[in-house]
Coordinates of C-alpha atoms and ligand atoms in Angstrom, one line a residue:
M1450 CA -11.8 2.2 -60.0
T1451 CA -12.1 -0.7 -62.4
S1452 CA -14.5 -0.6 -65.4
P1453 CA -18.1 -1.5 -64.7
A1454 CA -19.2 -5.1 -64.8
I1455 CA -22.8 -6.3 -65.5
H1456 CA -23.7 -9.6 -63.9
P1457 CA -27.2 -11.0 -65.0
S1458 CA -29.1 -12.9 -62.4
I1459 CA -30.5 -16.2 -63.5
L1460 CA -33.3 -16.0 -60.9
N1461 CA -35.2 -14.2 -63.7
A1462 CA -34.3 -16.7 -66.5
D1463 CA -36.6 -19.4 -67.9
Q1464 CA -35.5 -22.3 -65.7
A1465 CA -36.9 -24.9 -68.1
H1466 CA -34.3 -23.7 -70.7
L1467 CA -31.4 -22.8 -68.6
A1468 CA -28.6 -23.7 -71.1
D1469 CA -30.3 -21.4 -73.7
E1470 CA -30.8 -18.7 -71.2
L1471 CA -27.1 -18.8 -70.3
K1472 CA -26.2 -18.4 -74.0
R1473 CA -28.4 -15.3 -74.2
V1474 CA -26.1 -13.5 -71.7
A1475 CA -22.7 -14.8 -73.0
S1476 CA -21.5 -11.2 -73.4
A1477 CA -21.9 -10.5 -69.7
D1478 CA -19.0 -9.8 -67.4
G1479 CA -20.0 -12.5 -64.9
L1480 CA -23.1 -14.4 -63.9
H1481 CA -25.0 -13.9 -60.6
V1482 CA -26.6 -17.0 -59.1
D1483 CA -29.0 -16.4 -56.3
I1484 CA -29.5 -19.1 -53.7
M1485 CA -32.4 -18.9 -51.3
D1486 CA -33.3 -21.2 -48.4
N1487 CA -36.8 -20.1 -47.5
H1488 CA -35.5 -19.1 -44.0
F1489 CA -33.2 -16.2 -44.5
V1490 CA -35.6 -14.9 -47.2
P1491 CA -39.2 -16.0 -47.9
N1492 CA -38.4 -17.8 -51.1
L1493 CA -36.7 -21.0 -52.2
F1494 CA -34.2 -21.1 -55.1
G1495 CA -31.2 -23.0 -56.2
G1496 CA -28.6 -25.0 -54.3
P1497 CA -25.2 -26.6 -55.1
S1498 CA -26.7 -28.7 -57.9
L1499 CA -27.9 -25.6 -59.7
V1500 CA -24.5 -24.1 -59.4
E1501 CA -22.9 -27.2 -60.9
A1502 CA -25.4 -27.2 -63.8
V1503 CA -24.7 -23.5 -64.5
L1504 CA -20.9 -24.0 -64.4
A1505 CA -21.2 -26.9 -66.8
N1506 CA -23.0 -24.6 -69.3
T1507 CA -21.2 -21.3 -69.2
S1508 CA -17.7 -19.9 -69.4
L1509 CA -18.6 -16.8 -67.4
A1510 CA -17.3 -16.4 -63.9
V1511 CA -20.1 -17.2 -61.4
D1512 CA -20.8 -15.2 -58.3
A1513 CA -23.1 -17.0 -55.9
H1514 CA -25.3 -14.7 -53.7
L1515 CA -26.2 -16.8 -50.7
M1516 CA -29.5 -15.7 -49.1
I1517 CA -29.3 -18.6 -46.7
D1518 CA -29.0 -19.1 -42.9
N1519 CA -26.0 -20.8 -41.4
A1520 CA -23.6 -19.2 -43.9
D1521 CA -20.6 -20.4 -41.9
R1522 CA -21.7 -24.0 -42.5
W1523 CA -23.0 -23.8 -46.1
A1524 CA -21.0 -21.1 -47.9
P1525 CA -17.9 -23.3 -48.3
V1526 CA -19.9 -25.8 -50.3
Y1527 CA -20.2 -23.1 -53.0
A1528 CA -16.5 -22.4 -53.0
E1529 CA -15.8 -26.1 -53.4
A1530 CA -18.4 -26.2 -56.3
G1531 CA -16.1 -23.8 -58.3
C1532 CA -17.8 -20.4 -57.9
A1533 CA -15.4 -17.5 -58.7
I1534 CA -16.9 -15.5 -55.9
V1535 CA -19.0 -16.7 -53.0
T1536 CA -21.1 -14.0 -51.3
P1537 CA -22.8 -14.9 -48.1
H1538 CA -24.9 -12.4 -46.1
L1539 CA -23.1 -10.8 -43.2
E1540 CA -26.3 -11.2 -41.1
A1541 CA -26.2 -15.0 -41.6
S1542 CA -22.6 -15.5 -40.5
T1543 CA -21.5 -15.7 -36.9
A1544 CA -17.8 -15.5 -37.7
P1545 CA -17.5 -13.5 -40.9
I1546 CA -13.7 -13.1 -40.8
R1547 CA -13.2 -16.8 -40.2
L1548 CA -15.7 -17.6 -43.0
A1549 CA -14.0 -15.2 -45.4
R1550 CA -10.6 -16.9 -44.8
E1551 CA -12.1 -20.3 -45.2
L1552 CA -13.7 -19.3 -48.6
R1553 CA -10.3 -17.9 -49.8
R1554 CA -8.5 -21.1 -48.6
L1555 CA -10.9 -23.1 -50.8
G1556 CA -9.9 -21.0 -53.8
A1557 CA -12.8 -18.7 -54.1
G1558 CA -13.0 -14.9 -54.3
V1559 CA -14.8 -13.6 -51.2
G1560 CA -17.9 -11.4 -51.1
M1561 CA -20.1 -10.2 -48.2
A1562 CA -23.7 -9.0 -48.7
L1563 CA -25.7 -6.5 -46.6
R1564 CA -29.5 -6.2 -46.4
P1565 CA -30.8 -2.7 -46.9
A1566 CA -31.3 -2.2 -43.1
T1567 CA -27.8 -3.4 -42.1
P1568 CA -25.5 -0.5 -41.5
L1569 CA -22.1 -0.3 -43.2
E1570 CA -20.4 -0.2 -39.8
A1571 CA -21.4 -3.8 -39.3
V1572 CA -19.1 -4.9 -42.1
E1573 CA -16.3 -2.4 -41.6
H1574 CA -14.1 -4.8 -39.6
V1575 CA -14.4 -7.5 -42.4
L1576 CA -13.6 -5.2 -45.4
G1577 CA -9.9 -6.1 -45.5
E1578 CA -10.8 -9.7 -46.2
L1579 CA -13.1 -9.1 -49.1
D1580 CA -13.0 -8.9 -52.9
L1581 CA -16.6 -7.7 -53.2
L1582 CA -19.1 -5.9 -51.0
L1583 CA -22.7 -6.5 -52.1
L1584 CA -25.1 -3.8 -51.1
M1585 CA -28.7 -4.9 -51.6
T1586 CA -30.8 -2.2 -53.2
V1587 CA -34.1 -4.2 -52.6
E1588 CA -35.1 -6.5 -49.8
P1589 CA -33.6 -9.8 -50.8
G1590 CA -35.9 -12.6 -52.0
F1591 CA -37.5 -11.6 -55.3
G1592 CA -36.6 -10.2 -58.7
G1593 CA -38.5 -7.3 -60.3
Q1594 CA -38.7 -5.0 -57.2
P1595 CA -38.1 -1.2 -57.4
F1596 CA -34.6 0.1 -56.5
I1597 CA -34.5 1.7 -53.0
E1598 CA -33.3 5.2 -53.6
A1599 CA -32.2 5.6 -50.0
M1600 CA -29.4 3.1 -50.7
L1601 CA -27.5 5.6 -52.9
S1602 CA -26.0 7.4 -49.9
K1603 CA -25.0 4.0 -48.4
I1604 CA -23.2 3.2 -51.7
E1605 CA -21.4 6.6 -51.5
R1606 CA -20.3 6.0 -48.0
A1607 CA -19.1 2.5 -48.8
R1608 CA -17.0 3.9 -51.7
A1609 CA -15.6 6.5 -49.4
M1610 CA -14.8 3.9 -46.8
V1611 CA -13.1 1.6 -49.3
G1612 CA -11.1 4.6 -50.8
A1613 CA -10.0 5.8 -47.4
R1614 CA -8.7 2.4 -46.5
G1615 CA -6.9 2.0 -49.9
L1616 CA -8.7 -1.3 -50.5
E1617 CA -9.2 -2.9 -53.9
L1618 CA -12.6 -4.4 -53.4
R1619 CA -15.5 -3.9 -55.8
I1620 CA -18.9 -2.7 -54.8
Q1621 CA -21.8 -4.7 -56.2
V1622 CA -25.4 -3.5 -56.2
D1623 CA -28.3 -5.9 -56.5
G1624 CA -32.0 -5.2 -56.9
G1625 CA -33.9 -2.9 -59.2
V1626 CA -30.9 -2.1 -61.4
T1627 CA -32.3 -0.9 -64.8
T1628 CA -31.5 1.7 -67.4
R1629 CA -33.3 4.2 -65.2
T1630 CA -31.3 3.5 -62.0
I1631 CA -27.9 2.3 -63.1
E1632 CA -26.4 5.7 -63.7
R1633 CA -27.1 7.0 -60.2
A1634 CA -25.7 3.7 -58.7
A1635 CA -22.5 4.1 -60.8
E1636 CA -22.2 7.8 -59.8
A1637 CA -22.6 6.8 -56.1
G1638 CA -19.6 4.4 -56.5
A1639 CA -20.9 0.9 -57.4
D1640 CA -18.9 -0.9 -60.1
V1641 CA -20.5 -4.3 -60.3
F1642 CA -24.2 -4.4 -61.3
V1643 CA -26.6 -7.3 -60.9
A1644 CA -29.4 -7.1 -63.4
G1645 CA -32.2 -9.7 -63.4
S1646 CA -35.4 -8.6 -65.0
A1647 CA -33.7 -5.7 -66.9
V1648 CA -31.7 -8.3 -68.9
Y1649 CA -33.9 -11.4 -68.9
R1650 CA -37.2 -9.6 -69.7
A1651 CA -35.5 -7.8 -72.6
D1652 CA -36.2 -9.1 -76.2
D1653 CA -32.4 -8.7 -76.9
A1654 CA -30.5 -9.6 -73.7
A1655 CA -27.1 -8.7 -75.3
A1656 CA -28.3 -5.2 -76.3
S1657 CA -29.7 -4.7 -72.8
L1658 CA -26.3 -5.7 -71.3
S1659 CA -24.3 -3.3 -73.5
R1660 CA -26.7 -0.5 -72.9
L1661 CA -26.4 -1.0 -69.1
R1662 CA -22.6 -1.2 -69.4
A1663 CA -22.4 2.0 -71.4
L1664 CA -24.6 3.9 -69.0
A1665 CA -22.6 2.7 -66.0
A1666 CA -19.3 3.5 -67.8
A1667 CA -20.5 7.0 -68.6
H1668 CA -21.2 7.7 -64.9
S1669 CA -18.4 5.8 -63.1
H1670 CA -15.6 7.6 -61.5
Ligands
DX5_305 C1 -33.1 -10.6 -55.2 C2 -31.9 -11.2 -55.9 C3 -31.5 -10.5 -57.1 C4 -32.6 -10.5 -58.2 C5 -32.5 -9.2 -58.9 O1 -33.2 -11.0 -53.9 O2 -30.8 -11.1 -55.0 O3 -30.3 -10.9 -57.6 O4 -32.5 -11.5 -59.1 O5 -33.5 -9.0 -59.8 P1 -33.9 -7.6 -60.4 O6 -32.7 -7.1 -61.2 O7 -35.1 -7.9 -61.2 O8 -34.2 -6.7 -59.2
ZN306 ZN1 -28.8 -11.5 -55.9

């Protein structure tokens, strides 16, 4: 498995000072940009113009987590905008394999996200197309929620499934990742960790990032 990566989520940043908030997390391994359409989730955040503003102000690779309906129609826009990885939700795509190939054709890495209630079996047929599998560890929509412990066995099963198929894709967890939960998520087999409030509510975001990374590294396989 590759070394653990920490991707701060700017949902939890001070939106009035976005450029400064991006500087605070310059030592991160990537940047997670949440996009919400008020339909797929009960919250509204971001859009292509936010992604463009972020890309103009960071050198980190951006992964866009699309909590939006009609993923087949809208996800390609985020690939065209220059995101390193575009991660639509499986539940919002009618043709996930076709969408994955379209995102790749546009030059983006390809992710696919699952809500906590969506079984792994639903994404099994798409795994061979992916660079990243995002397992939500909270109900998508808001930062600051507690990690759903029951997702640990789903992470373990995903890691086993990926290993059995000899695939290279990374397993990202998102929601409630803190210094108290990251070790178990790493032990279960996650290797990319989204951290929103744990990083942005810390006085020293860089210190929080390195602490999270060290905890994950000590417990990764
Ligand atoms: C929630 C978002 C997350 C959120 C994580 O739906 O997808 O990326 O920002 O925030 P924390 O780390 O505070 O749970
Ligand atoms: Zn997210």
